[in-house]
Amino acid sequence: MRSEAPRISAVAASAERISRRVSADGRASTALSVGVISTYLLVIVVLPIAALLWESHKGGLHAFWQVVSSPEAVGALKLTFGAAFIVVLINGVLGTVTAWVLVRDDFRGKSLVNSVIDLPFALPTIVAGLTLLALYGPRSPVGIDVAFTRTAIVLALCFVTLPFVIRTVQPVLLELDVEMEEAARSLGAGQLTVFRRIVLPNLLPGILSGVVLALARALGEIGSVVLVAGSTPHTEVASIYVFNLVQDGDAAGASAVATVLLVAAFVLLLVVGALRFHVTRHDRA
């Protein structure tokens, strides 16, 4: 028994040394990972945004305000935000309905429809604009010509933002407990009540996530819009306005308008984040 005590102590000491070594290796690996991620984010995100902000204030606050408050810039920003909000409302409703149909219903060609939804992710946006121009342009095979109008802008933005709400709502619907809905119906709740009291509260965080992604994409979209909208004052969105300023050599002016879009997207992200926090407060309790 006495001879076994030193052996047990040696084994315990060896295990403690191994544990300390593993812990030290884990901390070193974590520090290295954090350093790599921080450097990547600094180079890809932080520095470009800082350069944009610096360029936009190169001429001072007076010059910045003069650019963003000009009638052309104000008109482009109003059109951009107006079209983006319309698109978000359309895709927020129809995207949720589409996700519901894909998850809850079975029909022939379901897999094909599910694949087509991801097409805007894979298709170059300039090709999307050309496609919309061929379908709804002056030589439209269906007799609908909305090229170079604000309707064309909404159609183009609907196309490129289509998957966002659908793909954020689908996983939530797949994980939603159907038995809760069946129990509510067995207690006499109607379909509308079940959706409003059970389904919608669970779907709302996913809908908000998809909406903010679609809104951010719509605010800065240019590829699909430039062909169907043109560059007339009536249809010039902010991204095209910024592009024209860059082409004219006014980098500071372009950065000023781009900064307004950046700040607006950041504020909207915070607002939607606050809404999600409020909606999911009961899940954290």
PDB file of C-alpha atoms in Angstrom:
ATOM      1  CA  MET A   1       0.000   0.000   0.000  1.00  0.00           C
ATOM      2  CA  ARG A   2       2.867   2.355   0.874  1.00  0.00           C
ATOM      3  CA  SER A   3       4.584   1.649  -2.441  1.00  0.00           C
ATOM      4  CA  GLU A   4       1.466   2.506  -4.363  1.00  0.00           C
ATOM      5  CA  ALA A   5       1.073   5.979  -2.782  1.00  0.00           C
ATOM      6  CA  PRO A   6       4.122   7.535  -4.521  1.00  0.00           C
ATOM      7  CA  ARG A   7       3.019   5.943  -7.776  1.00  0.00           C
ATOM      8  CA  ILE A   8      -0.457   7.484  -7.476  1.00  0.00           C
ATOM      9  CA  SER A   9       1.079  10.857  -6.628  1.00  0.00           C
ATOM     10  CA  ALA A  10       3.341  10.659  -9.668  1.00  0.00           C
ATOM     11  CA  VAL A  11       0.424   9.814 -11.933  1.00  0.00           C
ATOM     12  CA  ALA A  12      -1.610  12.701 -10.502  1.00  0.00           C
ATOM     13  CA  ALA A  13       1.302  15.117 -10.981  1.00  0.00           C
ATOM     14  CA  SER A  14       1.800  13.906 -14.546  1.00  0.00           C
ATOM     15  CA  ALA A  15      -1.917  14.354 -15.304  1.00  0.00           C
ATOM     16  CA  GLU A  16      -1.785  17.864 -13.829  1.00  0.00           C
ATOM     17  CA  ARG A  17       1.209  18.758 -16.013  1.00  0.00           C
ATOM     18  CA  ILE A  18      -0.577  17.440 -19.115  1.00  0.00           C
ATOM     19  CA  SER A  19      -3.705  19.411 -18.183  1.00  0.00           C
ATOM     20  CA  ARG A  20      -1.687  22.618 -17.801  1.00  0.00           C
ATOM     21  CA  ARG A  21       0.051  21.990 -21.122  1.00  0.00           C
ATOM     22  CA  VAL A  22      -3.277  21.372 -22.916  1.00  0.00           C
ATOM     23  CA  SER A  23      -4.754  24.480 -21.297  1.00  0.00           C
ATOM     24  CA  ALA A  24      -1.759  26.563 -22.383  1.00  0.00           C
ATOM     25  CA  ASP A  25      -1.941  25.169 -25.914  1.00  0.00           C
ATOM     26  CA  GLY A  26      -5.670  25.932 -26.009  1.00  0.00           C
ATOM     27  CA  ARG A  27      -5.101  29.528 -24.912  1.00  0.00           C
ATOM     28  CA  ALA A  28      -2.352  29.967 -27.500  1.00  0.00           C
ATOM     29  CA  SER A  29      -4.568  28.518 -30.235  1.00  0.00           C
ATOM     30  CA  THR A  30      -7.447  30.799 -29.200  1.00  0.00           C
ATOM     31  CA  ALA A  31      -5.193  33.850 -29.176  1.00  0.00           C
ATOM     32  CA  LEU A  32      -3.877  32.967 -32.636  1.00  0.00           C
ATOM     33  CA  SER A  33      -7.412  32.484 -34.002  1.00  0.00           C
ATOM     34  CA  VAL A  34      -8.603  35.772 -32.526  1.00  0.00           C
ATOM     35  CA  GLY A  35      -5.554  37.539 -33.969  1.00  0.00           C
ATOM     36  CA  VAL A  36      -6.153  36.138 -37.457  1.00  0.00           C
ATOM     37  CA  ILE A  37      -9.870  37.002 -37.395  1.00  0.00           C
ATOM     38  CA  SER A  38      -9.187  40.505 -36.048  1.00  0.00           C
ATOM     39  CA  THR A  39      -6.593  41.159 -38.734  1.00  0.00           C
ATOM     40  CA  TYR A  40      -8.919  39.895 -41.441  1.00  0.00           C
ATOM     41  CA  LEU A  41     -11.811  42.082 -40.262  1.00  0.00           C
ATOM     42  CA  LEU A  42      -9.485  45.060 -39.909  1.00  0.00           C
ATOM     43  CA  VAL A  43      -8.231  44.763 -43.486  1.00  0.00           C
ATOM     44  CA  ILE A  44     -11.532  43.803 -45.136  1.00  0.00           C
ATOM     45  CA  VAL A  45     -14.075  45.863 -43.141  1.00  0.00           C
ATOM     46  CA  VAL A  46     -12.670  48.458 -40.744  1.00  0.00           C
ATOM     47  CA  LEU A  47      -9.975  50.075 -42.885  1.00  0.00           C
ATOM     48  CA  PRO A  48     -12.161  50.480 -46.026  1.00  0.00           C
ATOM     49  CA  ILE A  49     -14.950  52.056 -43.944  1.00  0.00           C
ATOM     50  CA  ALA A  50     -12.447  54.352 -42.238  1.00  0.00           C
ATOM     51  CA  ALA A  51     -11.028  55.360 -45.630  1.00  0.00           C
ATOM     52  CA  LEU A  52     -14.548  56.092 -46.892  1.00  0.00           C
ATOM     53  CA  LEU A  53     -15.345  58.278 -43.879  1.00  0.00           C
ATOM     54  CA  TRP A  54     -12.033  60.109 -44.192  1.00  0.00           C
ATOM     55  CA  GLU A  55     -12.560  60.733 -47.911  1.00  0.00           C
ATOM     56  CA  SER A  56     -16.116  61.994 -47.352  1.00  0.00           C
ATOM     57  CA  HIS A  57     -14.921  64.629 -44.847  1.00  0.00           C
ATOM     58  CA  LYS A  58     -11.894  65.688 -46.838  1.00  0.00           C
ATOM     59  CA  GLY A  59     -13.415  69.081 -47.664  1.00  0.00           C
ATOM     60  CA  GLY A  60     -14.888  69.603 -44.201  1.00  0.00           C
ATOM     61  CA  LEU A  61     -18.408  69.298 -42.836  1.00  0.00           C
ATOM     62  CA  HIS A  62     -19.649  72.208 -44.937  1.00  0.00           C
ATOM     63  CA  ALA A  63     -18.589  70.537 -48.165  1.00  0.00           C
ATOM     64  CA  PHE A  64     -20.038  67.227 -46.959  1.00  0.00           C
ATOM     65  CA  TRP A  65     -23.419  68.805 -46.191  1.00  0.00           C
ATOM     66  CA  GLN A  66     -23.385  70.721 -49.463  1.00  0.00           C
ATOM     67  CA  VAL A  67     -23.028  67.470 -51.402  1.00  0.00           C
ATOM     68  CA  VAL A  68     -25.592  65.366 -49.530  1.00  0.00           C
ATOM     69  CA  SER A  69     -28.168  68.190 -49.399  1.00  0.00           C
ATOM     70  CA  SER A  70     -28.008  68.993 -53.117  1.00  0.00           C
ATOM     71  CA  PRO A  71     -31.293  68.411 -54.982  1.00  0.00           C
ATOM     72  CA  GLU A  72     -29.752  65.621 -57.072  1.00  0.00           C
ATOM     73  CA  ALA A  73     -28.417  63.742 -54.037  1.00  0.00           C
ATOM     74  CA  VAL A  74     -31.635  64.197 -52.056  1.00  0.00           C
ATOM     75  CA  GLY A  75     -33.714  62.954 -54.998  1.00  0.00           C
ATOM     76  CA  ALA A  76     -31.485  59.908 -55.477  1.00  0.00           C
ATOM     77  CA  LEU A  77     -31.566  59.074 -51.760  1.00  0.00           C
ATOM     78  CA  LYS A  78     -35.349  59.485 -51.540  1.00  0.00           C
ATOM     79  CA  LEU A  79     -35.855  57.200 -54.524  1.00  0.00           C
ATOM     80  CA  THR A  80     -33.426  54.630 -53.115  1.00  0.00           C
ATOM     81  CA  PHE A  81     -35.014  54.462 -49.678  1.00  0.00           C
ATOM     82  CA  GLY A  82     -38.545  54.534 -51.081  1.00  0.00           C
ATOM     83  CA  ALA A  83     -37.895  51.697 -53.532  1.00  0.00           C
ATOM     84  CA  ALA A  84     -36.001  49.691 -50.896  1.00  0.00           C
ATOM     85  CA  PHE A  85     -38.846  49.907 -48.375  1.00  0.00           C
ATOM     86  CA  ILE A  86     -41.417  48.919 -51.001  1.00  0.00           C
ATOM     87  CA  VAL A  87     -39.300  45.932 -51.983  1.00  0.00           C
ATOM     88  CA  VAL A  88     -38.831  44.924 -48.342  1.00  0.00           C
ATOM     89  CA  LEU A  89     -42.585  45.000 -47.741  1.00  0.00           C
ATOM     90  CA  ILE A  90     -43.235  42.899 -50.849  1.00  0.00           C
ATOM     91  CA  ASN A  91     -40.557  40.327 -50.118  1.00  0.00           C
ATOM     92  CA  GLY A  92     -41.329  40.318 -46.394  1.00  0.00           C
ATOM     93  CA  VAL A  93     -44.885  39.152 -47.099  1.00  0.00           C
ATOM     94  CA  LEU A  94     -44.427  37.054 -50.230  1.00  0.00           C
ATOM     95  CA  GLY A  95     -41.112  35.629 -49.009  1.00  0.00           C
ATOM     96  CA  THR A  96     -42.765  34.388 -45.826  1.00  0.00           C
ATOM     97  CA  VAL A  97     -45.646  32.881 -47.806  1.00  0.00           C
ATOM     98  CA  THR A  98     -43.205  31.201 -50.193  1.00  0.00           C
ATOM     99  CA  ALA A  99     -41.190  29.738 -47.315  1.00  0.00           C
ATOM    100  CA  TRP A 100     -44.416  28.456 -45.749  1.00  0.00           C
ATOM    101  CA  VAL A 101     -45.484  26.736 -48.967  1.00  0.00           C
ATOM    102  CA  LEU A 102     -42.053  25.148 -49.474  1.00  0.00           C
ATOM    103  CA  VAL A 103     -41.950  23.775 -45.934  1.00  0.00           C
ATOM    104  CA  ARG A 104     -45.575  22.858 -45.227  1.00  0.00           C
ATOM    105  CA  ASP A 105     -46.902  21.810 -48.663  1.00  0.00           C
ATOM    106  CA  ASP A 106     -45.926  19.009 -51.029  1.00  0.00           C
ATOM    107  CA  PHE A 107     -46.371  19.512 -54.760  1.00  0.00           C
ATOM    108  CA  ARG A 108     -44.818  18.414 -58.016  1.00  0.00           C
ATOM    109  CA  GLY A 109     -41.747  20.467 -58.923  1.00  0.00           C
ATOM    110  CA  LYS A 110     -41.068  21.545 -55.342  1.00  0.00           C
ATOM    111  CA  SER A 111     -37.331  20.832 -55.586  1.00  0.00           C
ATOM    112  CA  LEU A 112     -37.117  22.828 -58.826  1.00  0.00           C
ATOM    113  CA  VAL A 113     -38.827  25.834 -57.205  1.00  0.00           C
ATOM    114  CA  ASN A 114     -36.518  25.505 -54.224  1.00  0.00           C
ATOM    115  CA  SER A 115     -33.502  25.651 -56.545  1.00  0.00           C
ATOM    116  CA  VAL A 116     -34.807  28.582 -58.587  1.00  0.00           C
ATOM    117  CA  ILE A 117     -35.065  30.705 -55.436  1.00  0.00           C
ATOM    118  CA  ASP A 118     -31.272  30.660 -55.085  1.00  0.00           C
ATOM    119  CA  LEU A 119     -30.781  31.828 -58.680  1.00  0.00           C
ATOM    120  CA  PRO A 120     -30.371  35.526 -57.729  1.00  0.00           C
ATOM    121  CA  PHE A 121     -27.457  34.491 -55.492  1.00  0.00           C
ATOM    122  CA  ALA A 122     -25.647  32.753 -58.347  1.00  0.00           C
ATOM    123  CA  LEU A 123     -26.645  34.980 -61.269  1.00  0.00           C
ATOM    124  CA  PRO A 124     -24.452  38.069 -61.882  1.00  0.00           C
ATOM    125  CA  THR A 125     -26.555  41.139 -61.175  1.00  0.00           C
ATOM    126  CA  ILE A 126     -25.758  42.731 -64.533  1.00  0.00           C
ATOM    127  CA  VAL A 127     -27.163  39.608 -66.198  1.00  0.00           C
ATOM    128  CA  ALA A 128     -30.279  39.967 -64.054  1.00  0.00           C
ATOM    129  CA  GLY A 129     -30.672  43.547 -65.260  1.00  0.00           C
ATOM    130  CA  LEU A 130     -30.240  42.492 -68.869  1.00  0.00           C
ATOM    131  CA  THR A 131     -32.813  39.722 -68.406  1.00  0.00           C
ATOM    132  CA  LEU A 132     -35.353  42.122 -66.925  1.00  0.00           C
ATOM    133  CA  LEU A 133     -34.681  44.613 -69.711  1.00  0.00           C
ATOM    134  CA  ALA A 134     -35.293  41.920 -72.333  1.00  0.00           C
ATOM    135  CA  LEU A 135     -38.528  40.854 -70.654  1.00  0.00           C
ATOM    136  CA  TYR A 136     -39.938  44.239 -69.645  1.00  0.00           C
ATOM    137  CA  GLY A 137     -38.130  46.558 -72.082  1.00  0.00           C
ATOM    138  CA  PRO A 138     -39.103  48.185 -75.378  1.00  0.00           C
ATOM    139  CA  ARG A 139     -38.973  44.807 -77.158  1.00  0.00           C
ATOM    140  CA  SER A 140     -40.846  42.898 -74.460  1.00  0.00           C
ATOM    141  CA  PRO A 141     -42.227  39.556 -75.682  1.00  0.00           C
ATOM    142  CA  VAL A 142     -45.119  39.929 -73.219  1.00  0.00           C
ATOM    143  CA  GLY A 143     -46.001  43.459 -74.282  1.00  0.00           C
ATOM    144  CA  ILE A 144     -44.988  45.110 -70.969  1.00  0.00           C
ATOM    145  CA  ASP A 145     -42.562  48.012 -71.247  1.00  0.00           C
ATOM    146  CA  VAL A 146     -41.539  49.503 -67.897  1.00  0.00           C
ATOM    147  CA  ALA A 147     -37.881  50.153 -68.749  1.00  0.00           C
ATOM    148  CA  PHE A 148     -36.374  53.366 -67.376  1.00  0.00           C
ATOM    149  CA  THR A 149     -39.186  53.794 -64.853  1.00  0.00           C
ATOM    150  CA  ARG A 150     -39.372  53.464 -61.091  1.00  0.00           C
ATOM    151  CA  THR A 151     -41.411  50.303 -61.529  1.00  0.00           C
ATOM    152  CA  ALA A 152     -38.410  48.717 -63.222  1.00  0.00           C
ATOM    153  CA  ILE A 153     -36.256  49.624 -60.222  1.00  0.00           C
ATOM    154  CA  VAL A 154     -38.674  47.884 -57.850  1.00  0.00           C
ATOM    155  CA  LEU A 155     -38.784  44.794 -60.085  1.00  0.00           C
ATOM    156  CA  ALA A 156     -34.995  44.595 -60.250  1.00  0.00           C
ATOM    157  CA  LEU A 157     -34.619  44.979 -56.484  1.00  0.00           C
ATOM    158  CA  CYS A 158     -37.335  42.384 -55.858  1.00  0.00           C
ATOM    159  CA  PHE A 159     -35.397  39.955 -58.026  1.00  0.00           C
ATOM    160  CA  VAL A 160     -32.024  40.359 -56.296  1.00  0.00           C
ATOM    161  CA  THR A 161     -33.470  40.362 -52.751  1.00  0.00           C
ATOM    162  CA  LEU A 162     -35.918  37.487 -53.272  1.00  0.00           C
ATOM    163  CA  PRO A 163     -33.977  34.731 -51.431  1.00  0.00           C
ATOM    164  CA  PHE A 164     -33.145  36.596 -48.221  1.00  0.00           C
ATOM    165  CA  VAL A 165     -36.475  36.376 -46.384  1.00  0.00           C
ATOM    166  CA  ILE A 166     -37.237  32.907 -47.739  1.00  0.00           C
ATOM    167  CA  ARG A 167     -33.917  31.428 -46.654  1.00  0.00           C
ATOM    168  CA  THR A 168     -34.077  32.953 -43.168  1.00  0.00           C
ATOM    169  CA  VAL A 169     -37.681  31.887 -42.516  1.00  0.00           C
ATOM    170  CA  GLN A 170     -37.374  28.327 -43.856  1.00  0.00           C
ATOM    171  CA  PRO A 171     -35.111  26.975 -41.057  1.00  0.00           C
ATOM    172  CA  VAL A 172     -37.417  28.472 -38.414  1.00  0.00           C
ATOM    173  CA  LEU A 173     -40.445  26.794 -39.978  1.00  0.00           C
ATOM    174  CA  LEU A 174     -38.604  23.475 -40.136  1.00  0.00           C
ATOM    175  CA  GLU A 175     -37.828  23.636 -36.405  1.00  0.00           C
ATOM    176  CA  LEU A 176     -41.269  24.916 -35.395  1.00  0.00           C
ATOM    177  CA  ASP A 177     -43.202  22.372 -33.334  1.00  0.00           C
ATOM    178  CA  VAL A 178     -46.338  21.507 -35.307  1.00  0.00           C
ATOM    179  CA  GLU A 179     -47.850  19.866 -32.228  1.00  0.00           C
ATOM    180  CA  MET A 180     -48.260  23.296 -30.618  1.00  0.00           C
ATOM    181  CA  GLU A 181     -50.437  24.376 -33.534  1.00  0.00           C
ATOM    182  CA  GLU A 182     -52.457  21.159 -33.420  1.00  0.00           C
ATOM    183  CA  ALA A 183     -52.984  21.559 -29.681  1.00  0.00           C
ATOM    184  CA  ALA A 184     -54.227  25.118 -30.170  1.00  0.00           C
ATOM    185  CA  ARG A 185     -56.655  24.004 -32.879  1.00  0.00           C
ATOM    186  CA  SER A 186     -57.941  21.169 -30.681  1.00  0.00           C
ATOM    187  CA  LEU A 187     -58.744  23.787 -28.025  1.00  0.00           C
ATOM    188  CA  GLY A 188     -60.896  25.699 -30.505  1.00  0.00           C
ATOM    189  CA  ALA A 189     -58.430  28.293 -31.842  1.00  0.00           C
ATOM    190  CA  GLY A 190     -58.986  29.335 -35.437  1.00  0.00           C
ATOM    191  CA  GLN A 191     -56.338  29.292 -38.144  1.00  0.00           C
ATOM    192  CA  LEU A 192     -55.772  33.057 -37.910  1.00  0.00           C
ATOM    193  CA  THR A 193     -55.431  32.897 -34.133  1.00  0.00           C
ATOM    194  CA  VAL A 194     -52.949  30.035 -34.354  1.00  0.00           C
ATOM    195  CA  PHE A 195     -50.855  31.955 -36.864  1.00  0.00           C
ATOM    196  CA  ARG A 196     -50.994  35.207 -34.885  1.00  0.00           C
ATOM    197  CA  ARG A 197     -50.353  33.743 -31.424  1.00  0.00           C
ATOM    198  CA  ILE A 198     -48.042  30.785 -32.167  1.00  0.00           C
ATOM    199  CA  VAL A 199     -46.542  30.866 -35.653  1.00  0.00           C
ATOM    200  CA  LEU A 200     -45.848  34.580 -36.174  1.00  0.00           C
ATOM    201  CA  PRO A 201     -43.985  35.187 -32.873  1.00  0.00           C
ATOM    202  CA  ASN A 202     -41.622  32.335 -33.764  1.00  0.00           C
ATOM    203  CA  LEU A 203     -41.180  33.493 -37.358  1.00  0.00           C
ATOM    204  CA  LEU A 204     -40.702  37.180 -36.585  1.00  0.00           C
ATOM    205  CA  PRO A 205     -36.957  37.021 -35.719  1.00  0.00           C
ATOM    206  CA  GLY A 206     -36.258  35.195 -38.980  1.00  0.00           C
ATOM    207  CA  ILE A 207     -38.420  37.617 -40.959  1.00  0.00           C
ATOM    208  CA  LEU A 208     -36.603  40.596 -39.415  1.00  0.00           C
ATOM    209  CA  SER A 209     -33.217  39.066 -40.245  1.00  0.00           C
ATOM    210  CA  GLY A 210     -34.221  38.498 -43.860  1.00  0.00           C
ATOM    211  CA  VAL A 211     -35.736  41.976 -44.105  1.00  0.00           C
ATOM    212  CA  VAL A 212     -32.604  43.744 -42.901  1.00  0.00           C
ATOM    213  CA  LEU A 213     -30.430  41.729 -45.308  1.00  0.00           C
ATOM    214  CA  ALA A 214     -32.773  42.527 -48.191  1.00  0.00           C
ATOM    215  CA  LEU A 215     -32.876  46.203 -47.220  1.00  0.00           C
ATOM    216  CA  ALA A 216     -29.095  46.482 -47.051  1.00  0.00           C
ATOM    217  CA  ARG A 217     -28.783  44.781 -50.449  1.00  0.00           C
ATOM    218  CA  ALA A 218     -31.442  47.034 -51.987  1.00  0.00           C
ATOM    219  CA  LEU A 219     -29.813  50.243 -50.720  1.00  0.00           C
ATOM    220  CA  GLY A 220     -26.522  49.524 -52.471  1.00  0.00           C
ATOM    221  CA  GLU A 221     -27.625  47.524 -55.519  1.00  0.00           C
ATOM    222  CA  ILE A 222     -26.356  48.797 -58.865  1.00  0.00           C
ATOM    223  CA  GLY A 223     -25.748  45.885 -61.237  1.00  0.00           C
ATOM    224  CA  SER A 224     -29.368  44.909 -61.840  1.00  0.00           C
ATOM    225  CA  VAL A 225     -30.622  48.510 -61.665  1.00  0.00           C
ATOM    226  CA  VAL A 226     -28.267  50.356 -63.971  1.00  0.00           C
ATOM    227  CA  LEU A 227     -29.672  48.847 -67.182  1.00  0.00           C
ATOM    228  CA  VAL A 228     -33.388  49.051 -66.380  1.00  0.00           C
ATOM    229  CA  ALA A 229     -33.329  52.438 -64.621  1.00  0.00           C
ATOM    230  CA  GLY A 230     -30.936  54.484 -66.704  1.00  0.00           C
ATOM    231  CA  SER A 231     -29.405  57.670 -65.303  1.00  0.00           C
ATOM    232  CA  THR A 232     -32.214  60.169 -65.734  1.00  0.00           C
ATOM    233  CA  PRO A 233     -33.001  62.329 -62.671  1.00  0.00           C
ATOM    234  CA  HIS A 234     -36.374  60.608 -62.381  1.00  0.00           C
ATOM    235  CA  THR A 235     -34.858  57.116 -62.048  1.00  0.00           C
ATOM    236  CA  GLU A 236     -31.357  57.758 -60.668  1.00  0.00           C
ATOM    237  CA  VAL A 237     -30.894  55.774 -57.470  1.00  0.00           C
ATOM    238  CA  ALA A 238     -28.122  56.533 -54.998  1.00  0.00           C
ATOM    239  CA  SER A 239     -25.759  53.808 -56.236  1.00  0.00           C
ATOM    240  CA  ILE A 240     -25.923  55.124 -59.809  1.00  0.00           C
ATOM    241  CA  TYR A 241     -25.525  58.689 -58.531  1.00  0.00           C
ATOM    242  CA  VAL A 242     -22.386  57.659 -56.621  1.00  0.00           C
ATOM    243  CA  PHE A 243     -21.050  55.884 -59.705  1.00  0.00           C
ATOM    244  CA  ASN A 244     -21.599  58.987 -61.834  1.00  0.00           C
ATOM    245  CA  LEU A 245     -19.775  61.146 -59.277  1.00  0.00           C
ATOM    246  CA  VAL A 246     -16.804  58.770 -59.361  1.00  0.00           C
ATOM    247  CA  GLN A 247     -16.818  58.885 -63.160  1.00  0.00           C
ATOM    248  CA  ASP A 248     -16.751  62.697 -62.973  1.00  0.00           C
ATOM    249  CA  GLY A 249     -13.731  62.606 -60.654  1.00  0.00           C
ATOM    250  CA  ASP A 250     -15.623  63.754 -57.545  1.00  0.00           C
ATOM    251  CA  ALA A 251     -14.435  61.059 -55.121  1.00  0.00           C
ATOM    252  CA  ALA A 252     -15.221  63.177 -52.059  1.00  0.00           C
ATOM    253  CA  GLY A 253     -18.804  63.759 -53.190  1.00  0.00           C
ATOM    254  CA  ALA A 254     -19.283  60.077 -53.983  1.00  0.00           C
ATOM    255  CA  SER A 255     -17.894  59.144 -50.554  1.00  0.00           C
ATOM    256  CA  ALA A 256     -20.249  61.625 -48.861  1.00  0.00           C
ATOM    257  CA  VAL A 257     -23.363  60.084 -50.421  1.00  0.00           C
ATOM    258  CA  ALA A 258     -22.012  56.578 -49.774  1.00  0.00           C
ATOM    259  CA  THR A 259     -21.489  57.534 -46.124  1.00  0.00           C
ATOM    260  CA  VAL A 260     -25.164  58.480 -45.845  1.00  0.00           C
ATOM    261  CA  LEU A 261     -26.090  55.017 -47.148  1.00  0.00           C
ATOM    262  CA  LEU A 262     -23.622  53.411 -44.744  1.00  0.00           C
ATOM    263  CA  VAL A 263     -24.972  55.280 -41.717  1.00  0.00           C
ATOM    264  CA  ALA A 264     -28.574  54.556 -42.745  1.00  0.00           C
ATOM    265  CA  ALA A 265     -27.841  50.831 -43.113  1.00  0.00           C
ATOM    266  CA  PHE A 266     -26.079  50.800 -39.721  1.00  0.00           C
ATOM    267  CA  VAL A 267     -29.002  52.570 -38.015  1.00  0.00           C
ATOM    268  CA  LEU A 268     -31.499  50.188 -39.609  1.00  0.00           C
ATOM    269  CA  LEU A 269     -29.377  47.253 -38.450  1.00  0.00           C
ATOM    270  CA  LEU A 270     -29.462  48.571 -34.879  1.00  0.00           C
ATOM    271  CA  VAL A 271     -33.221  49.143 -35.038  1.00  0.00           C
ATOM    272  CA  VAL A 272     -33.905  45.646 -36.332  1.00  0.00           C
ATOM    273  CA  GLY A 273     -31.504  44.221 -33.741  1.00  0.00           C
ATOM    274  CA  ALA A 274     -33.419  46.022 -30.998  1.00  0.00           C
ATOM    275  CA  LEU A 275     -36.704  44.685 -32.375  1.00  0.00           C
ATOM    276  CA  ARG A 276     -35.332  41.146 -32.431  1.00  0.00           C
ATOM    277  CA  PHE A 277     -34.093  41.567 -28.858  1.00  0.00           C
ATOM    278  CA  HIS A 278     -37.554  42.741 -27.810  1.00  0.00           C
ATOM    279  CA  VAL A 279     -39.360  39.958 -29.683  1.00  0.00           C
ATOM    280  CA  THR A 280     -37.141  37.190 -28.256  1.00  0.00           C
ATOM    281  CA  ARG A 281     -37.050  38.500 -24.665  1.00  0.00           C
ATOM    282  CA  HIS A 282     -39.391  35.728 -23.490  1.00  0.00           C
ATOM    283  CA  ASP A 283     -37.100  33.015 -24.902  1.00  0.00           C
ATOM    284  CA  ARG A 284     -34.182  34.321 -22.810  1.00  0.00           C
ATOM    285  CA  ALA A 285     -36.210  34.561 -19.600  1.00  0.00           C
TER     286      ALA A 285
END
